[in-house]
Structure formats: C-alpha cells, structure tokens
C-alpha cells in the first residue's frame, strides 16, 4: 500500500489525464505520418491520377477476404490519354465541382456525406451506366452517358428522387467523370462490400431452363403464359421498376403507369408519343397493341427518358416482360408473347429500317 | 449582474434562434424523404440539409460561448476582460450567420472556382460556410479565447476547471482552421476533415461541455469543487485516452491502411466509458441532494444530458463502430440515428440546462418553476427518441438491403430506399420531427416567460 496515494486528490487524476493524452497524441502523430504516405496519389492505397487512362475493376481478393480495385490495361477516357499534369488538373477541377455544388450534402463519398442520393465511391463501376444510361442518353460510351446525365439530369429522371440541374458545364462534367474513375481505384479496405452483385442475381429464376442472356442458343420452345409471367415479373422489377415502380403505377408527371386505365398527366412531349403509339387516350393510360408494346421495350421512345432495352435483353426476357406487363400489374389482356415474336420484331425493324432507333437522339 | 452575464444572455438568445433554423431545415429535409417534390427544385435537399447541420453547429457553439461568458465572472470574481470586444464580435457573428444562411437559400451554389469557396458555399459537410464567414468564426473564437485567458491573468486566479478549458481552447481554434483548404485527393481531404469533425466535435467539444457541466453542477447541486474536478479529470483522461485513437473508426473506409480497422475498433469500443462516468457522476450528485433543487428544469435537462450523452453518443456509437458491422452500417440512416441522439444528448441538453440556470439568476426567481417546461421537456425528448428509433429501423433496412445484399449499387440503393421498412421509418421520423418542433415552440415560450412571475417560496429543508 503506497503511503502517498490519495484517490481524493485532484492532482493525481490530473496527472493521469495529461499523461494519457500526451501518449495518445504521440501515437496519432506516427500513425498520421504513415497514413499520409499511404494515401497520397500514387501511394500504396491511393492510385496516381493517371489511373484514369486505365481499365478499372473491383475484384475479390482471397487472402484479404474482400474486394480490391484492379488496375488493368490501357483504356482511354473520352477517347484520349491524359498526361500526368492533365490528369492532375482534371482531378483538381473535379474536386472543386464536387465542393461548389455541395454534392456531399446529398451523396456520400467513401460513405461520408449525406444519405439522400446513392454512394459515389464506386459509382464509375456501377452496372447501371451501361445497362440504363447509355441507351437512355443515346450515347456510345459510359463516360459520354455520365456527362450527358450530369449536364441535364432533369431530362433523365432516375427515380422519384431526382437530381437537380446544378448548372454543370461540359468541362465540369468531364472533370467529374475523371474524378469518379480515379476514386473507384482507391483501395478502401473492401468498402462497399459485394459491389454490383445484385445485377447478377435473380434476373431469371432457375426453374425455367435455358433462359437469360447467358443462354447461347436462341429459344425455340413455346412457353406457357404462367412461365413467362413468372420470369417477366422478376425482370420487370430489375429493369423497369426503378421508373415505372414495382406496383406498375409509375411516378405522376414523369413515368407513366403500366396499368391500363390509370390517369396520367405529363408534358406534351411525353404524352404525344405515347398517344401516337396507342398507349394514351383522354388523360388515361390505355392498352396499345402487342406490336407497339414490343417495339417500345426493344427500341425505347426517342425524345423521352424511355430507353430501348433491345441491346441488353435477350428475346425471351423481352417477351416475358411484355407478357407480364399485359397480364400483371392490374392488366388482364390474356396476350402471350413468345421469344419468336420478339425475334421477328427485331428482324422486321432491321429490314424496314424504321425511324426512332435508340441512337437517333 | 456582470456585463459578461448580460452578454451571455444575448448569446443564448442567438443560440435558441439558430436552434429554430435547424429545426426548420430538419423538417424540410425529413419531408423530402417522404415527398421528394416538396419545395423542389427551388430548395433542393442539400440546401435544407446544410441549414440543418450548420445550424446545429452554430447554435451549439454559440450556446457554449454564452455558457462560458456566464460562468467566468463568478468563477474568477471579476468582470470578463474585453467584454465590449466580445459584444462587437457577437453582432458580427449574428450578421455573418444571417448572411451565410441567406446566401445558402437564395444563391445555393457557385461555379467551380475560388470565388464560390470564398463567398458562396464550400461544400464540405458541416463546414459549408464560405471562407469569409469561416474567418469570422475564427475571429469570434480568438476573441473568446483571449478574453478567457486575460480575465484569469488579471484576476491572478486559476481553477482546475478553467485550466482544462483554456488548454481546450487551443484545439478549438486550431482545428477549425481545417475549414479552409480545398484538397483534391478525397482520401487526404477526408483524413483532415475528420480531425475537424471528430477531434473538434467529439473530443474538444466534449471536454468543453465537461467543463461547463462541472461549473453548472456546482451551482445546481452545490457539489464540492474537489469532487467536480476529480470527475472532470477522469472524464478528460478517458475522453482523450479513448477518443484520440478512436478517431480510427472514421478511417476504416476512406483509403487509409488496414491497421485503422483494429486500432479504430478497439479504442472506439472504449469510448462509452467516459460517458458512463458522467452518468454515474450526475446521478450520484443528484442522489446526495435527493433531487432537490430550486431549479428543476435545469436539473432535468442536466440528467437528460448525462443519459443522452451515454446512450446516444456511447451506446448508439458503440453499436455501429466495430468494423465488421460498420462495413454495412456506414453511410446509412443508422449513422443518422446515432448522430441525432449523440448531438442531442452530448451538447443540446447541456446548453438548455445552463440557459435555465442563467434565467433563474437573471429573473431573480428563488424557485424556477412553470408548467410549460415539463411539456417542452417531454415533447422534445419524446420527439427526439422517436426520430432516433425510426431512423434506426430505416437504417438497419438500408444496411441489409443496400449494403449487405445489394452491394451499394444504384439499383441496390433504390431497392433499399423503396423497401417498406425504410419508407415507414421515414414517415415515422417526420411525425416525431413534428412533435419535436412543437416541443421547440413550447421551449421558446417557456424561456421567455418562466420565472417572470413570483412563485411562493418552497418548503425546503434548510440546506
């Protein structure tokens, strides 16, 4: 028992507080020196800015047990290769755009920010750019699609929550794309986990064999309505639900309902092509012909946010979606659309070279 | 009454007004989650969110400065040095805050150039205020620090609490300087940004409020100085001993090396300890007085501070701080649940408690009592805990659907945000937010009226 110890003496606790704090601060200084070396551009965890000239992936690392960025072969951005100075200037510009538009007060970067919009850590790698945005914006590449979207977000409403038009110029949008591409190559210790796996799951139920984009041979069987509806429902939720909503009622003023008989009001630029194709009359959505229906899903409606899905969905999936839309979500037409019908529609269109292809924007 | 204390009342008034701006910003942002077309596109979500979180920082900081100006003359037995300068800084602060908020609402954002950084919006969460205003805040804090130090020098007196506070004023000013740079590398930017957000808000502020609570407890419950000081040292030792390296829980996923997963996880697991100490301290002190005091509102808010800090900061933080969980909970409404509970418990309740203490003396009420304070206390706390619970439900749904199952893509985000668990949580949050706002109105009414009418002297046993 130490004679001098007195737990009731504030000086004892003061000495404890001071020494603990000093020790912790010293440790923090050393860790900070090491961390700053690791996270400088070109350090062990953060790539050099010229990484925007390369193909970037996000692959599972067996030893670490989580996904790490993979830097692949050369991949030009906007059709060109940037020098070190150009890349640095582009990234610096991109950061200024991010700050000046207060992106972080809706979105998150590395999970930091606000939670009203999606996380942008790996946004460059998001499959939605290729699956939805490229056809929707009528652009040829992912980077061009992102630029078009950032400059005119109100033209491509993505969901009931929209991104406002922030007056982003083309130069600023290009800088943002470079920024997102660079950031996707940062090793963030596996965050976000399992990125992108939702896209490879549940597209088609295993109960129906030889369906889906993976099937190499064309579908020749005639499927039952029940099978098509079952497949179509899943595909509908994945590919159509974000806009037309899982219940088929759409979003007032922006995305038309799939359910016939539902009222719908929107700008004339959207109502006119709908009416021309036979899906809109007297303020309500009506059921148009199967032929037009298949055409819209395959080729979209130019001049509106509706993209064509012909390039990314196989015949069976398109047939299943159309069949489901005509026999589910409150519709009861009894129509059954087979893969062969879709194949014929594709062939017919190529032959007649009909106007309004997805690249016509 | 000292001039310094009159000035403190002005700071308190400003704090409560900005508290109102924060509530309005929060209500708009909460409505956006339920009805995205609300005030869109005139007032997009990010602007409402900026009003909400910057309003939060400003009203708490203003409240702290007011609390110190209130206690300082009593602690040193003399008028605060430079109180006139402090008064000028007060009006500059008010004008600056009003201009900044007006620019946020009316101009919202600028181009990608230095002009926007200087005069419109810096776009870094919590420190969006343009640079000219950030410089103003630095000046206000420098004058504040100068006054505290020089008052002690002139008084030729020093107490343990004041010594802790003065040392704490150094990081309070220095860390805020991080509100200025534009760093293009997001990993480096976030590395230093967390020194501002974690070290400033979670460590420096925590020490400052510890000092303020210590000063308040001596008045409120006549706790002996020696006891208060011992507890303050224990709390400071534990807050900084766990919190400095607890900073690591913000370095899990921003590109920093793996060792932060272990260090951050371990030290932040200990972070509830000082807050538990605060609960024990407050309950023990109140118990020795049998909860008897002439200022019930202040005592109740002080109890809410102790429990709120421990539950909201400590437990809610601990729940999501280990990296194995944080990988999925990070950046979801789960974080928001923790943020609301922690800021409320750690700081807001303490500031309100001190304001009641000041009002009792200002209005010369032997016993500070009213009907309204109970209503506002109940409504604000029920509203807040309701929001915290709703956000937790939404946040867990988001963690499962968006992070764990979906992998955080755009589609996963939409799937999670459309899930009924998520959307119902958002509706409930808005409802409890309205309850909270009603409680705020009651609070304002009560602060304006309490103690103005004479209440008959209480039947208290002689002290």
Coordinates of C-alpha atoms in Angstrom, one line a residue, chain B residues 5-463:
Chain B
X5 CA -23.5 37.7 -18.0
X6 CA -25.7 40.1 -19.9
X7 CA -23.7 39.3 -23.0
X8 CA -24.2 35.6 -22.2
X9 CA -27.9 36.1 -22.4
X10 CA -27.5 37.5 -25.9
X11 CA -25.5 34.5 -26.9
X12 CA -28.2 32.2 -25.5
X13 CA -30.9 34.1 -27.4
X14 CA -29.0 33.8 -30.7
X15 CA -28.4 30.1 -29.9
X16 CA -32.1 29.4 -29.5
X17 CA -33.0 31.3 -32.7
X18 CA -30.5 29.3 -34.7
X19 CA -31.8 26.2 -33.0
X20 CA -35.1 27.1 -34.7
X21 CA -33.4 27.4 -38.1
X22 CA -32.0 24.0 -37.5
X23 CA -35.5 22.6 -36.7
X24 CA -37.0 24.1 -39.9
X25 CA -34.1 22.8 -42.1
X26 CA -34.6 19.4 -40.5
X27 CA -38.3 19.3 -41.1
X28 CA -37.8 20.2 -44.8
X29 CA -35.2 17.5 -45.2
X30 CA -37.3 14.9 -43.4
X31 CA -40.3 15.8 -45.7
X32 CA -38.1 15.4 -48.8
X33 CA -37.6 11.7 -47.9
X34 CA -41.4 11.2 -47.8
X35 CA -42.4 13.6 -50.6
X36 CA -39.4 14.4 -52.9
X37 CA -41.4 17.0 -54.8
X38 CA -41.7 19.2 -51.6
X39 CA -40.2 22.6 -52.4
X40 CA -38.4 21.0 -55.3
X41 CA -36.5 22.3 -57.3
X42 CA -36.5 25.7 -55.6
X43 CA -35.0 24.3 -52.4
X44 CA -33.2 21.0 -53.0
X45 CA -32.5 18.5 -50.3
X46 CA -28.8 19.5 -49.9
X47 CA -29.6 23.1 -49.0
X48 CA -32.2 22.1 -46.4
X49 CA -29.6 19.6 -45.0
X50 CA -26.9 22.4 -44.9
X51 CA -29.3 24.6 -42.9
X52 CA -29.9 21.7 -40.6
X53 CA -26.4 20.7 -39.8
X54 CA -24.7 24.1 -40.0
X55 CA -27.5 25.5 -37.8
X56 CA -26.7 22.7 -35.4
X57 CA -23.0 23.6 -35.2
X58 CA -23.7 27.3 -34.9
X59 CA -26.3 27.1 -32.2
X60 CA -24.3 24.7 -30.0
X61 CA -21.1 26.8 -30.4
X62 CA -23.0 30.0 -29.6
X63 CA -24.5 28.3 -26.6
X64 CA -21.1 27.2 -25.3
X65 CA -19.6 30.6 -25.7
X66 CA -22.6 32.0 -23.8
X67 CA -22.2 29.4 -21.1
X68 CA -18.6 30.3 -20.5
X69 CA -19.3 34.1 -20.5
X70 CA -22.0 33.3 -17.9
X71 CA -19.8 31.3 -15.5
X72 CA -16.5 33.1 -16.0
X73 CA -17.0 36.2 -13.8
X74 CA -18.4 34.0 -11.0
X75 CA -15.5 31.6 -11.2
X76 CA -12.9 34.4 -11.0
X77 CA -14.8 37.0 -9.0
X78 CA -14.3 39.8 -11.6
X79 CA -15.7 41.1 -14.8
X80 CA -14.6 39.4 -18.0
X81 CA -11.8 41.2 -19.9
X82 CA -12.6 42.6 -23.3
X83 CA -16.3 42.2 -22.8
X84 CA -17.0 45.1 -25.2
X85 CA -15.0 43.5 -27.9
X86 CA -16.9 40.3 -27.3
X87 CA -20.1 42.2 -27.7
X88 CA -19.0 43.6 -31.1
X89 CA -18.0 40.0 -32.1
X90 CA -21.4 38.9 -31.1
X91 CA -23.1 41.2 -33.5
X92 CA -20.6 40.4 -36.3
X93 CA -21.4 36.7 -35.7
X94 CA -25.1 37.3 -35.9
X95 CA -24.8 39.3 -39.1
X96 CA -22.4 36.7 -40.6
X97 CA -24.7 33.8 -39.8
X98 CA -27.7 35.6 -41.3
X99 CA -25.9 36.5 -44.5
X100 CA -24.5 33.0 -44.9
X101 CA -27.9 31.3 -44.4
X102 CA -29.5 33.8 -46.8
X103 CA -26.8 33.0 -49.4
X104 CA -27.4 29.3 -48.9
X105 CA -31.1 29.6 -49.5
X106 CA -31.1 32.3 -52.3
X107 CA -27.8 31.6 -54.2
X108 CA -27.2 28.0 -53.1
X109 CA -24.1 27.2 -55.1
X110 CA -21.5 28.8 -57.4
X111 CA -19.2 27.7 -60.2
X112 CA -16.1 25.5 -59.7
X113 CA -13.8 28.4 -58.8
X114 CA -12.2 30.1 -55.8
X115 CA -14.9 32.8 -55.8
X116 CA -17.5 30.2 -54.8
X117 CA -15.3 28.9 -52.0
X118 CA -14.8 32.5 -50.7
X119 CA -18.3 33.8 -50.9
X120 CA -21.0 31.2 -51.6
X121 CA -20.6 27.6 -50.5
X122 CA -17.5 25.4 -49.7
X123 CA -19.5 22.2 -49.9
X124 CA -17.7 20.3 -47.2
X125 CA -20.2 18.7 -44.8
X126 CA -20.6 20.8 -41.6
X127 CA -18.2 23.5 -42.8
X128 CA -20.1 24.6 -45.9
X129 CA -19.9 28.2 -44.8
X130 CA -17.8 30.3 -47.3
X131 CA -14.3 31.3 -46.3
X132 CA -15.1 34.9 -45.3
X133 CA -17.6 33.6 -42.8
X134 CA -15.2 30.9 -41.6
X135 CA -12.6 33.6 -40.9
X136 CA -15.3 35.4 -38.9
X137 CA -15.9 32.4 -36.8
X138 CA -12.1 32.1 -36.2
X139 CA -12.1 35.7 -35.1
X140 CA -15.0 35.2 -32.7
X141 CA -13.3 32.2 -31.1
X142 CA -9.9 34.0 -30.9
X143 CA -11.6 36.9 -29.1
X144 CA -13.4 34.4 -26.8
X145 CA -10.1 32.6 -26.0
X146 CA -8.3 35.9 -25.4
X147 CA -11.0 37.1 -23.0
X148 CA -11.0 33.9 -21.0
X149 CA -7.2 33.8 -20.7
X150 CA -6.8 37.5 -19.9
X151 CA -9.6 37.5 -17.3
X152 CA -7.7 34.8 -15.4
X153 CA -4.4 36.7 -15.7
X154 CA -6.0 39.9 -14.4
X155 CA -7.7 38.1 -11.6
X156 CA -4.5 36.3 -10.7
X157 CA -6.5 33.2 -10.1
X158 CA -6.8 29.9 -11.6
X159 CA -9.1 26.9 -11.0
X160 CA -8.7 23.4 -12.3
X161 CA -11.8 23.7 -14.5
X162 CA -10.6 26.9 -16.1
X163 CA -7.2 25.4 -16.7
X164 CA -8.7 22.5 -18.6
X165 CA -10.9 24.9 -20.5
X166 CA -8.0 27.1 -21.5
X167 CA -6.0 24.3 -22.8
X168 CA -9.0 23.1 -24.7
X169 CA -9.4 26.5 -26.4
X170 CA -6.2 25.8 -28.3
X171 CA -7.6 22.9 -30.4
X172 CA -10.9 24.6 -30.5
X173 CA -9.4 27.4 -32.6
X174 CA -6.6 25.4 -34.3
X175 CA -8.7 22.5 -35.6
X176 CA -11.3 24.9 -37.1
X177 CA -8.6 26.2 -39.5
X178 CA -9.2 22.9 -41.3
X179 CA -12.4 24.6 -42.6
X180 CA -10.4 26.3 -45.4
X181 CA -8.4 24.2 -47.7
X182 CA -9.5 22.5 -51.0
X183 CA -7.6 19.2 -51.2
X184 CA -8.2 17.4 -54.5
X185 CA -7.3 14.0 -53.1
X186 CA -10.5 12.8 -51.4
X187 CA -8.7 10.4 -49.1
X188 CA -6.4 13.1 -47.8
X189 CA -9.3 15.6 -47.7
X190 CA -11.4 13.3 -45.5
X191 CA -8.3 12.4 -43.4
X192 CA -8.0 16.0 -42.2
X193 CA -11.8 16.7 -42.3
X194 CA -12.2 14.1 -39.6
X195 CA -9.7 15.9 -37.4
X196 CA -12.2 18.8 -37.7
X197 CA -15.4 16.7 -37.2
X198 CA -14.2 14.0 -34.8
X199 CA -11.4 15.9 -32.9
X200 CA -13.3 19.1 -32.8
X201 CA -16.8 18.0 -32.2
X202 CA -16.3 14.7 -30.5
X203 CA -13.2 15.5 -28.4
X204 CA -12.7 19.3 -28.0
X205 CA -16.3 20.0 -27.6
X206 CA -16.8 17.0 -25.2
X207 CA -14.1 18.5 -22.9
X208 CA -15.6 22.0 -23.2
X209 CA -19.1 20.7 -22.3
X210 CA -17.4 18.7 -19.5
X211 CA -16.1 22.0 -18.0
X212 CA -19.5 23.7 -18.5
X213 CA -21.3 20.8 -16.8
X214 CA -18.8 20.9 -13.9
X215 CA -19.5 24.6 -13.4
X216 CA -23.2 24.1 -13.6
X217 CA -23.3 21.2 -11.2
X218 CA -21.5 23.3 -8.5
X219 CA -24.3 25.8 -8.8
X220 CA -27.2 23.5 -9.3
X221 CA -26.4 20.9 -6.7
X222 CA -23.7 22.5 -4.5
X223 CA -21.4 19.7 -5.4
X224 CA -18.0 20.4 -3.8
X225 CA -15.3 21.7 -6.2
X226 CA -12.9 18.9 -5.3
X227 CA -15.4 16.2 -6.4
X228 CA -16.3 18.0 -9.6
X229 CA -12.6 18.5 -10.5
X230 CA -11.7 14.8 -9.9
X231 CA -14.6 13.8 -12.2
X232 CA -13.6 16.3 -14.8
X233 CA -10.0 14.9 -14.9
X234 CA -11.3 11.3 -15.1
X235 CA -13.6 12.3 -17.9
X236 CA -11.0 14.2 -19.8
X237 CA -8.4 11.4 -19.4
X238 CA -10.9 8.9 -20.7
X239 CA -12.4 11.0 -23.5
X240 CA -9.0 11.8 -24.9
X241 CA -7.4 8.5 -24.0
X242 CA -10.1 6.6 -26.0
X243 CA -11.2 9.3 -28.4
X244 CA -7.9 10.4 -29.9
X245 CA -7.2 7.0 -31.4
X246 CA -11.0 6.3 -31.5
X247 CA -10.7 8.7 -34.5
X248 CA -9.7 5.5 -36.3
X249 CA -13.3 4.5 -36.7
X250 CA -13.6 7.2 -39.3
X251 CA -10.5 5.8 -41.1
X252 CA -11.9 2.3 -41.9
X253 CA -13.1 3.0 -45.5
X254 CA -11.5 6.3 -46.8
X255 CA -8.5 4.7 -48.4
X256 CA -6.3 4.6 -45.2
X257 CA -4.3 1.4 -44.3
X258 CA -5.9 -1.7 -42.7
X259 CA -4.4 -1.1 -39.3
X260 CA -7.0 1.5 -38.6
X261 CA -9.6 -1.3 -38.6
X262 CA -8.1 -2.8 -35.5
X263 CA -7.0 0.5 -33.8
X264 CA -10.2 2.3 -34.5
X265 CA -12.4 -0.7 -33.5
X266 CA -10.5 -1.3 -30.2
X267 CA -10.3 2.3 -29.0
X268 CA -13.8 3.3 -30.0
X269 CA -15.2 0.3 -28.2
X270 CA -13.8 2.0 -25.0
X271 CA -15.3 5.4 -25.9
X272 CA -18.6 4.9 -23.9
X273 CA -16.5 4.7 -20.7
X274 CA -16.1 8.4 -20.0
X275 CA -19.8 8.9 -20.8
X276 CA -20.8 6.2 -18.4
X277 CA -18.6 8.0 -15.8
X278 CA -20.6 11.2 -16.5
X279 CA -23.9 9.4 -15.8
X280 CA -22.6 7.9 -12.5
X281 CA -21.3 11.4 -11.5
X282 CA -24.6 13.2 -12.3
X283 CA -26.8 10.6 -10.7
X284 CA -24.6 10.3 -7.6
X285 CA -24.6 14.1 -7.1
X286 CA -28.3 14.4 -7.7
X287 CA -28.9 11.5 -5.3
X288 CA -26.9 13.1 -2.5
X289 CA -29.2 16.1 -2.8
X290 CA -32.3 13.8 -3.1
X291 CA -33.0 15.5 -6.5
X292 CA -33.9 18.6 -4.5
X293 CA -33.0 21.9 -6.1
X294 CA -34.6 25.3 -6.7
X295 CA -34.2 24.8 -10.4
X296 CA -36.0 21.7 -11.5
X297 CA -35.9 22.4 -15.3
X298 CA -32.1 22.8 -15.2
X299 CA -31.6 19.6 -13.2
X300 CA -33.9 17.6 -15.5
X301 CA -32.0 18.9 -18.6
X302 CA -28.7 18.1 -16.9
X303 CA -30.0 14.5 -16.3
X304 CA -31.1 14.3 -19.9
X305 CA -27.6 15.5 -20.9
X306 CA -25.9 12.7 -18.8
X307 CA -28.1 9.9 -20.0
X308 CA -28.4 11.2 -23.6
X309 CA -24.6 11.5 -23.9
X310 CA -24.1 8.0 -22.6
X311 CA -26.9 6.3 -24.6
X312 CA -26.7 8.4 -27.8
X313 CA -23.0 9.0 -28.0
X314 CA -21.8 6.0 -26.2
X315 CA -24.2 3.1 -26.8
X316 CA -25.5 4.1 -30.2
X317 CA -22.0 4.8 -31.4
X318 CA -20.7 1.5 -30.0
X319 CA -23.5 -0.4 -31.7
X320 CA -22.1 0.5 -35.2
X321 CA -18.4 1.2 -34.5
X322 CA -16.8 -2.2 -34.9
X323 CA -15.5 -2.5 -38.5
X324 CA -17.3 -5.8 -39.1
X325 CA -20.7 -4.1 -38.6
X326 CA -19.6 -0.7 -39.8
X327 CA -18.8 -2.1 -43.3
X328 CA -22.6 -2.4 -43.7
X329 CA -24.0 0.3 -41.4
X330 CA -21.6 3.0 -42.7
X331 CA -23.2 5.9 -44.5
X332 CA -26.8 4.8 -43.8
X333 CA -29.7 6.2 -41.8
X334 CA -28.2 4.1 -39.0
X335 CA -25.5 6.8 -38.8
X336 CA -28.2 9.5 -38.8
X337 CA -29.9 7.8 -35.8
X338 CA -26.6 7.9 -33.8
X339 CA -25.9 11.5 -34.9
X340 CA -29.2 12.8 -33.7
X341 CA -29.1 11.0 -30.4
X342 CA -25.5 11.9 -29.7
X343 CA -25.6 15.6 -30.6
X344 CA -28.8 16.0 -28.6
X345 CA -27.5 14.1 -25.5
X346 CA -24.0 15.3 -25.5
X347 CA -24.5 19.0 -26.2
X348 CA -28.0 20.3 -26.7
X349 CA -29.4 19.2 -23.4
X350 CA -26.4 20.7 -21.6
X351 CA -26.8 24.1 -23.2
X352 CA -30.5 24.2 -22.4
X353 CA -29.7 23.3 -18.8
X354 CA -27.3 26.1 -18.5
X355 CA -29.8 28.6 -20.0
X356 CA -32.3 27.7 -17.3
X357 CA -29.7 28.2 -14.7
X358 CA -28.9 31.6 -16.1
X359 CA -32.6 32.6 -16.3
X360 CA -33.1 31.8 -12.6
X361 CA -30.5 34.2 -11.6
X362 CA -31.4 36.8 -14.2
X363 CA -35.1 36.9 -13.2
X364 CA -34.3 36.6 -9.5
X365 CA -36.6 33.6 -9.1
X366 CA -35.9 31.8 -5.8
X367 CA -37.5 28.8 -7.3
X368 CA -37.6 28.4 -11.1
X369 CA -40.9 26.6 -12.0
X370 CA -43.5 26.6 -14.7
X371 CA -46.0 24.2 -16.3
X372 CA -44.5 24.8 -19.8
X373 CA -41.0 23.5 -19.2
X374 CA -42.4 20.0 -18.4
X375 CA -44.3 20.0 -21.7
X376 CA -41.3 21.1 -23.7
X377 CA -39.0 18.7 -21.9
X378 CA -41.4 15.8 -22.7
X379 CA -42.2 16.8 -26.3
X380 CA -38.6 17.4 -27.2
X381 CA -37.3 14.2 -25.7
X382 CA -40.2 12.0 -27.0
X383 CA -39.8 13.6 -30.4
X384 CA -36.1 13.0 -30.4
X385 CA -36.2 9.4 -29.2
X386 CA -38.9 8.7 -31.7
X387 CA -36.8 10.1 -34.5
X388 CA -33.8 8.1 -33.3
X389 CA -35.9 4.8 -33.2
X390 CA -37.4 5.4 -36.7
X391 CA -34.1 6.2 -38.2
X392 CA -32.6 3.1 -36.7
X393 CA -35.3 1.0 -38.3
X394 CA -34.8 2.7 -41.7
X395 CA -31.0 2.5 -41.3
X396 CA -31.0 -1.2 -40.5
X397 CA -33.2 -1.9 -43.5
X398 CA -30.8 0.1 -45.6
X399 CA -27.7 -1.7 -44.2
X400 CA -29.3 -5.1 -45.0
X401 CA -30.8 -4.3 -48.5
X402 CA -28.4 -1.7 -49.9
X403 CA -25.1 -2.6 -48.3
X404 CA -25.2 -6.3 -47.3
X405 CA -27.4 -7.9 -50.0
X406 CA -27.3 -5.3 -52.8
X407 CA -23.7 -4.2 -52.7
X408 CA -24.3 -0.5 -52.7
X409 CA -25.0 0.0 -56.5
X410 CA -27.6 2.5 -57.7
X411 CA -30.1 -0.3 -58.1
X412 CA -29.4 -1.6 -54.5
X413 CA -29.8 2.0 -53.3
X414 CA -33.2 2.3 -54.9
X415 CA -34.3 -1.1 -53.7
X416 CA -33.4 -0.3 -50.1
X417 CA -34.9 3.2 -50.2
X418 CA -38.2 1.7 -51.6
X419 CA -38.4 -1.0 -49.0
X420 CA -41.4 -0.6 -46.7
X421 CA -39.3 -0.8 -43.6
X422 CA -37.3 2.1 -44.9
X423 CA -40.2 4.2 -46.1
X424 CA -42.3 3.6 -43.0
X425 CA -39.3 4.6 -40.8
X426 CA -39.1 7.9 -42.8
X427 CA -42.7 8.7 -42.3
X428 CA -42.4 7.9 -38.5
X429 CA -39.3 10.1 -38.4
X430 CA -41.2 13.0 -39.9
X431 CA -44.1 12.6 -37.4
X432 CA -41.7 12.6 -34.5
X433 CA -39.9 15.5 -36.0
X434 CA -43.2 17.5 -35.9
X435 CA -43.6 16.5 -32.2
X436 CA -40.0 17.8 -31.6
X437 CA -40.8 21.0 -33.4
X438 CA -43.9 21.5 -31.2
X439 CA -41.6 20.9 -28.2
X440 CA -39.3 23.6 -29.5
X441 CA -42.1 26.1 -29.7
X442 CA -43.0 25.3 -26.1
X443 CA -39.4 25.7 -25.1
X444 CA -39.2 29.2 -26.6
X445 CA -42.4 30.1 -24.9
X446 CA -41.2 28.8 -21.6
X447 CA -37.8 30.5 -21.8
X448 CA -39.5 33.8 -22.5
X449 CA -41.9 33.5 -19.6
X450 CA -40.5 31.3 -16.9
X451 CA -39.6 33.0 -13.6
X452 CA -41.1 36.3 -14.5
X453 CA -44.0 35.8 -12.1
X454 CA -43.2 35.3 -8.4
X455 CA -43.7 31.8 -7.2
X456 CA -44.3 31.3 -3.5
X457 CA -41.2 30.3 -1.6
X458 CA -40.8 26.5 -1.5
X459 CA -40.9 24.4 1.6
X460 CA -37.4 23.1 1.6
X461 CA -35.4 21.7 4.4
X462 CA -32.7 24.1 5.4
X463 CA -29.6 23.4 3.3

